[in-house]
PDB file of C-alpha atoms in Angstrom:
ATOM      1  CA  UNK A   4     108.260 104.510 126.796  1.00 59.00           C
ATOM      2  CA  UNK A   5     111.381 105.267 128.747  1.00 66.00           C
ATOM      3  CA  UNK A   6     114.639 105.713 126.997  1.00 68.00           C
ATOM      4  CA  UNK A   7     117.677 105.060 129.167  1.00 78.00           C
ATOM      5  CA  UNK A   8     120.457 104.550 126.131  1.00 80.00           C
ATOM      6  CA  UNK A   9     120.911 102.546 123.390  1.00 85.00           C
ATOM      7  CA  UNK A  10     122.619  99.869 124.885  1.00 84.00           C
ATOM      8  CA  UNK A  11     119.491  99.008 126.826  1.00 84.00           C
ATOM      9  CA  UNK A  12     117.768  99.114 123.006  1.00 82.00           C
ATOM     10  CA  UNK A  13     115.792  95.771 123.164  1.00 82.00           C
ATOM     11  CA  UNK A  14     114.406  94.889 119.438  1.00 83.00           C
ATOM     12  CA  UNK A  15     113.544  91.588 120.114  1.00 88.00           C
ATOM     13  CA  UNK A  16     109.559  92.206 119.568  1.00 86.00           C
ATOM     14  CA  UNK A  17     110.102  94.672 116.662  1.00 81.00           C
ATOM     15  CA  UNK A  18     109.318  93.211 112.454  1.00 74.00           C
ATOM     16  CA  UNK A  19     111.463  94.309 110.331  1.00 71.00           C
ATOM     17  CA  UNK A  20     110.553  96.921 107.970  1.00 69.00           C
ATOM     18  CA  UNK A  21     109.917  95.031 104.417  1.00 65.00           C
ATOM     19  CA  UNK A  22     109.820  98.027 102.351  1.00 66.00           C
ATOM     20  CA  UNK A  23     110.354  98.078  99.010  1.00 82.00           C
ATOM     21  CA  UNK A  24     109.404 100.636  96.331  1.00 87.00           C
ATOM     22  CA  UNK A  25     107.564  99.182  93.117  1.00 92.00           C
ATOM     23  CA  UNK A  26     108.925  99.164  90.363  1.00 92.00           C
ATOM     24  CA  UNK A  27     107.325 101.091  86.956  1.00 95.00           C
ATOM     25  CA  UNK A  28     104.289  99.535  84.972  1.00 95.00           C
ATOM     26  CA  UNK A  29     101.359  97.749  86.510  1.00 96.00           C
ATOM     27  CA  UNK A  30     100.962  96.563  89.491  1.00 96.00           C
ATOM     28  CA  UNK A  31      97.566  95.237  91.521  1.00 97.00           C
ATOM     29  CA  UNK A  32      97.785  96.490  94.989  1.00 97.00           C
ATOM     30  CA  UNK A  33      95.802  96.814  98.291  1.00 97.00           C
ATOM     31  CA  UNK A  34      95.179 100.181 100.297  1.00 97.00           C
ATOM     32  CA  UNK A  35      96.315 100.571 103.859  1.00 96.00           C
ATOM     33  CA  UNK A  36      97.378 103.413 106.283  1.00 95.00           C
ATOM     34  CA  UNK A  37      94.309 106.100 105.181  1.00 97.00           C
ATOM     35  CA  UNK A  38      94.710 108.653 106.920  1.00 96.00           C
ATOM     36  CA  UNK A  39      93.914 112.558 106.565  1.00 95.00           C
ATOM     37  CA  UNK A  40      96.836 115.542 107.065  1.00 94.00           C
ATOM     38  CA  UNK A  41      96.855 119.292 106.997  1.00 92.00           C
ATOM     39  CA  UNK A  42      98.574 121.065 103.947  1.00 86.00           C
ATOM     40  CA  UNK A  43      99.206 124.298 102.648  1.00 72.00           C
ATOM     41  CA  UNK A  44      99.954 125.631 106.007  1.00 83.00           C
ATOM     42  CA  UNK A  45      96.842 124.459 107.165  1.00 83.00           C
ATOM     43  CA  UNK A  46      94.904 125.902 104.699  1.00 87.00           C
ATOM     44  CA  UNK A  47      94.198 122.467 102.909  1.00 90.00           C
ATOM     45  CA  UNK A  48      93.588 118.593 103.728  1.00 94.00           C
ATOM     46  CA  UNK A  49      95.048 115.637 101.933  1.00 95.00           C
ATOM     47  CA  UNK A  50      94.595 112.197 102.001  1.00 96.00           C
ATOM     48  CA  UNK A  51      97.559 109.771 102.254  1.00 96.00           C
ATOM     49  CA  UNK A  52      97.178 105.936 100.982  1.00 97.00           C
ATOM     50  CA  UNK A  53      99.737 103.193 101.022  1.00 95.00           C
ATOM     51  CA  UNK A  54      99.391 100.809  98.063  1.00 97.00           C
ATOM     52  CA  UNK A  55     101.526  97.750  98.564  1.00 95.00           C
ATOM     53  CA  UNK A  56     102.005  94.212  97.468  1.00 95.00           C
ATOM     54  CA  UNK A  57     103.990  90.971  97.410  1.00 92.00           C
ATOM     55  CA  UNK A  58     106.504  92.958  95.614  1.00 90.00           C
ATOM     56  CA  UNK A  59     106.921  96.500  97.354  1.00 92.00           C
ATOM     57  CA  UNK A  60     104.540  99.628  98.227  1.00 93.00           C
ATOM     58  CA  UNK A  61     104.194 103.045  97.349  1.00 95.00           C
ATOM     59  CA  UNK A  62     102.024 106.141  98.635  1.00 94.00           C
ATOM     60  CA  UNK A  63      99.922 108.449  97.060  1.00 96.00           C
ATOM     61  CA  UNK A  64      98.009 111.609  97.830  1.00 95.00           C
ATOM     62  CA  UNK A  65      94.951 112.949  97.115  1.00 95.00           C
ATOM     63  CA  UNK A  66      94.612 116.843  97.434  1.00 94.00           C
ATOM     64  CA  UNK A  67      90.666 116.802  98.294  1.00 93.00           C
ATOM     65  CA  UNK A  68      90.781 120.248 100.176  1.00 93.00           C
ATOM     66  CA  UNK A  69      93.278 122.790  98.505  1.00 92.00           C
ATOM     67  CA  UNK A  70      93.686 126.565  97.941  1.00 92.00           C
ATOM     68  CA  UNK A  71      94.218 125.693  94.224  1.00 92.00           C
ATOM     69  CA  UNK A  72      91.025 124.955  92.548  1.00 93.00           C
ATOM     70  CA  UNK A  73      92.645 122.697  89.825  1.00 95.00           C
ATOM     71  CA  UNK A  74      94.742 120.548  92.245  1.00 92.00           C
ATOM     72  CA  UNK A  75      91.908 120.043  94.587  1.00 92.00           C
ATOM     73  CA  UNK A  76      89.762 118.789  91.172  1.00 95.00           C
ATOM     74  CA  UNK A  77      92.527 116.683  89.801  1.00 95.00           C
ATOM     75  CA  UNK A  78      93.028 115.043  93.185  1.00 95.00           C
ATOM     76  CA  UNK A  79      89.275 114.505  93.492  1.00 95.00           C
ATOM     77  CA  UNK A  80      88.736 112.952  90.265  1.00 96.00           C
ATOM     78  CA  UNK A  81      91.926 110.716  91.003  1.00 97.00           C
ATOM     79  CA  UNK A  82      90.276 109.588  94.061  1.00 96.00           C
ATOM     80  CA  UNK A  83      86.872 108.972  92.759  1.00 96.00           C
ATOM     81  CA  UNK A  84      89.011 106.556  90.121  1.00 97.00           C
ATOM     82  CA  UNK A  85      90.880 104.836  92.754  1.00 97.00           C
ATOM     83  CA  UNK A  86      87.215 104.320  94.573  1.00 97.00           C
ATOM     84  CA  UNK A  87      85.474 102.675  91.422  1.00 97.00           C
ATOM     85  CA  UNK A  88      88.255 101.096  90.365  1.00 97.00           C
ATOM     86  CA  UNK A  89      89.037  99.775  93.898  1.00 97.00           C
ATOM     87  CA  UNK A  90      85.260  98.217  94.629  1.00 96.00           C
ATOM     88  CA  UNK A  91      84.045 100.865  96.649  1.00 96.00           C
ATOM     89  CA  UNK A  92      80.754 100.363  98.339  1.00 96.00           C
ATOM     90  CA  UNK A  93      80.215 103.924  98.033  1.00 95.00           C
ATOM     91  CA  UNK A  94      82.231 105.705  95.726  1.00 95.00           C
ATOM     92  CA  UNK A  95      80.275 108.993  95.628  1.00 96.00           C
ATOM     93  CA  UNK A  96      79.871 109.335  99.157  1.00 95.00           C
ATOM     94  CA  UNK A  97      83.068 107.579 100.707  1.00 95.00           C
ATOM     95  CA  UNK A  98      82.060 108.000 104.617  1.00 92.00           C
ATOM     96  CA  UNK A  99      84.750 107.223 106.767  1.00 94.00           C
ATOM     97  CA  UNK A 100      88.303 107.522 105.760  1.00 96.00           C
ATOM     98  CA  UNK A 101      88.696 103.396 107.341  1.00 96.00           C
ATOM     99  CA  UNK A 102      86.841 102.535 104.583  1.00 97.00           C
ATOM    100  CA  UNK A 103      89.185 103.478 101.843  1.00 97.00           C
ATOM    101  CA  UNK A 104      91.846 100.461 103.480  1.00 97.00           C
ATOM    102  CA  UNK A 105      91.490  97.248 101.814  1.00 97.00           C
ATOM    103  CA  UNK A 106      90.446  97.837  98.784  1.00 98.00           C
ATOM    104  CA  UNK A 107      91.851  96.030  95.681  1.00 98.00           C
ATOM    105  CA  UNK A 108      92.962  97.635  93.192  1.00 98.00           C
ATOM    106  CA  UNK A 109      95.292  98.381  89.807  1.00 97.00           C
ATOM    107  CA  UNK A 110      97.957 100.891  89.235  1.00 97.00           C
ATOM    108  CA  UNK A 111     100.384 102.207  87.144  1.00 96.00           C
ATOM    109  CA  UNK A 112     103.612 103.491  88.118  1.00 96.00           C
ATOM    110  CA  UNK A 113     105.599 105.829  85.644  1.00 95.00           C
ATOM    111  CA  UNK A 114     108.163 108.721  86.735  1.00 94.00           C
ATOM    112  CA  UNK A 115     107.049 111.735  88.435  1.00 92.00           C
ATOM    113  CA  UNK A 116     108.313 115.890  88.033  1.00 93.00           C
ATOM    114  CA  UNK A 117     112.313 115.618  88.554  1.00 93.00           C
ATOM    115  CA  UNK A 118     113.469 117.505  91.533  1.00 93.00           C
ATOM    116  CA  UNK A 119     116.455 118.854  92.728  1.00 94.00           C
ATOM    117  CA  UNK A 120     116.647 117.503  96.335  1.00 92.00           C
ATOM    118  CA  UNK A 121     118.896 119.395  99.495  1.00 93.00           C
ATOM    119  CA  UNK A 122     121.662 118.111  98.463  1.00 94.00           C
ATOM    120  CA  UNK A 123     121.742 118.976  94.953  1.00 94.00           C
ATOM    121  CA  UNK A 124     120.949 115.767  93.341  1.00 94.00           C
ATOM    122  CA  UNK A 125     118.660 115.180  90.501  1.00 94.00           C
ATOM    123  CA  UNK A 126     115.620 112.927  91.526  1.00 92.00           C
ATOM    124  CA  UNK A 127     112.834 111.627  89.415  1.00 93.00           C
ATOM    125  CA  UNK A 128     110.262 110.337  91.630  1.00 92.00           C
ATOM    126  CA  UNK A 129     107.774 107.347  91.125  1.00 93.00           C
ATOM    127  CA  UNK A 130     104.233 108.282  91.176  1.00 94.00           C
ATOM    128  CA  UNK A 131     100.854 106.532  90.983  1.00 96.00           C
ATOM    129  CA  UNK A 132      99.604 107.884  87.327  1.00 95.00           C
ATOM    130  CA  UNK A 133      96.438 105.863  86.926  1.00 95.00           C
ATOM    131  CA  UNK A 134      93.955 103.505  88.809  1.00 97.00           C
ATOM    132  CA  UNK A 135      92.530 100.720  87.000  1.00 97.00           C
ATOM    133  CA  UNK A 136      90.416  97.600  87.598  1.00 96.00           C
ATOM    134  CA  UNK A 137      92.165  94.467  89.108  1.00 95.00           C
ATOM    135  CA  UNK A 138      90.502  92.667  86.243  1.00 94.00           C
ATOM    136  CA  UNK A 139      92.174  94.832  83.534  1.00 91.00           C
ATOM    137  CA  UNK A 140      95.746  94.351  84.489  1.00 87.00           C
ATOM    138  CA  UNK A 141      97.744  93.204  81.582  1.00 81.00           C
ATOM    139  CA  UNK A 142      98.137  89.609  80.314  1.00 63.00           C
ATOM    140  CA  UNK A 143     101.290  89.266  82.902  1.00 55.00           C
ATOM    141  CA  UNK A 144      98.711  89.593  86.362  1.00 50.00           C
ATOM    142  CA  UNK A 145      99.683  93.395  87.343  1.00 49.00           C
ATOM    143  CA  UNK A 146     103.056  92.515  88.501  1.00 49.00           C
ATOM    144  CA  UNK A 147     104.535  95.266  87.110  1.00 45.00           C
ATOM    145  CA  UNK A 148     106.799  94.156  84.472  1.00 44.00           C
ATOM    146  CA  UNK A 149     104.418  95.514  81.815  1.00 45.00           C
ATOM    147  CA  UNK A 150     102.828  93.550  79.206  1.00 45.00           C
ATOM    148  CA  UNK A 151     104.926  90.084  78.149  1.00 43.00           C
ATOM    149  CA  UNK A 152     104.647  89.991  74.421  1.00 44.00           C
ATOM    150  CA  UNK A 153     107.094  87.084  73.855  1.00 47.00           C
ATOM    151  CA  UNK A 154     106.544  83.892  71.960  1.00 51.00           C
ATOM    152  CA  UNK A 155     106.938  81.076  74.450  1.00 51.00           C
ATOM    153  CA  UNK A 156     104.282  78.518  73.866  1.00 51.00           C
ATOM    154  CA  UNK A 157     103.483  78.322  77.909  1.00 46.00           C
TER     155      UNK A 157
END
């Protein structure tokens, strides 16, 4: 691809970029985007997921290869919960990494570990706390507005 300047900037074949992040409580989602990346300075691998729906995405990590003995066992029983959870044909023994898109599944978004970003601003990330089956989802359908425990007769 040749740049010559932005005036010359032709978007006419682009998509817009629908992002949205979801919002906190349940939400049933589909996986896209696997994909593995170094961490740790190389010393570790972790596997990146996008979770999205009609309403927004989000993406988590798994840690599966990490110096730290308890992150790498957290992140692997987090993963082997989003593989049940998600239908799976192979949950013990996941195979390729292509294999982990399109699968269905339920989560639940609550606030991360606040942070202090660069330029000094509090900010309390959202973060994929649970995986659940699609079939479990609260009487509302998983579209994260938490359970609906109101009286309306319909």
């Amino acid at each position: 691809m040749s740049w010559s300047g932005f005036e010359d900037l032709d978007l006419t074949d682009v998509e817009p970029d629908d992002f949205a992040p979801l919002e906190l409580g349940e939400h049933i989602v589909t996986s896209s985007g696997a994909k593995i990346e170094d961490v740790a300075d190389g010393r570790g691998r972790r596997l990146v997921v996008t979770l999205k729906n009609a309403s927004g995405s989000i993406t988590t990590g798994f840690n599966i290869k990490h110096p730290s003995d308890q992150a790498q066992d957290i992140a692997r029983r987090q993963l082997k919960a989003f593989l049940l959870h998600g239908g799976h044909r192979n949950p013990d023994k996941p195979g390729s990494v292509d294999t982990l898109n399109d699968l269905r599944v339920g989560i639940y978004i609550g606030n991360g570990k606040p942070f202090t970003n660069k330029e000094g601003k509090s900010i309390t990330p959202r973060e994929v706390k649970r995986f659940f089956a699609p079939a479990d989802a609260s009487k509302d359908g998983g579209g994260g507005r938490g359970k609906l425990d109101d009286h309306i007769p319909f």
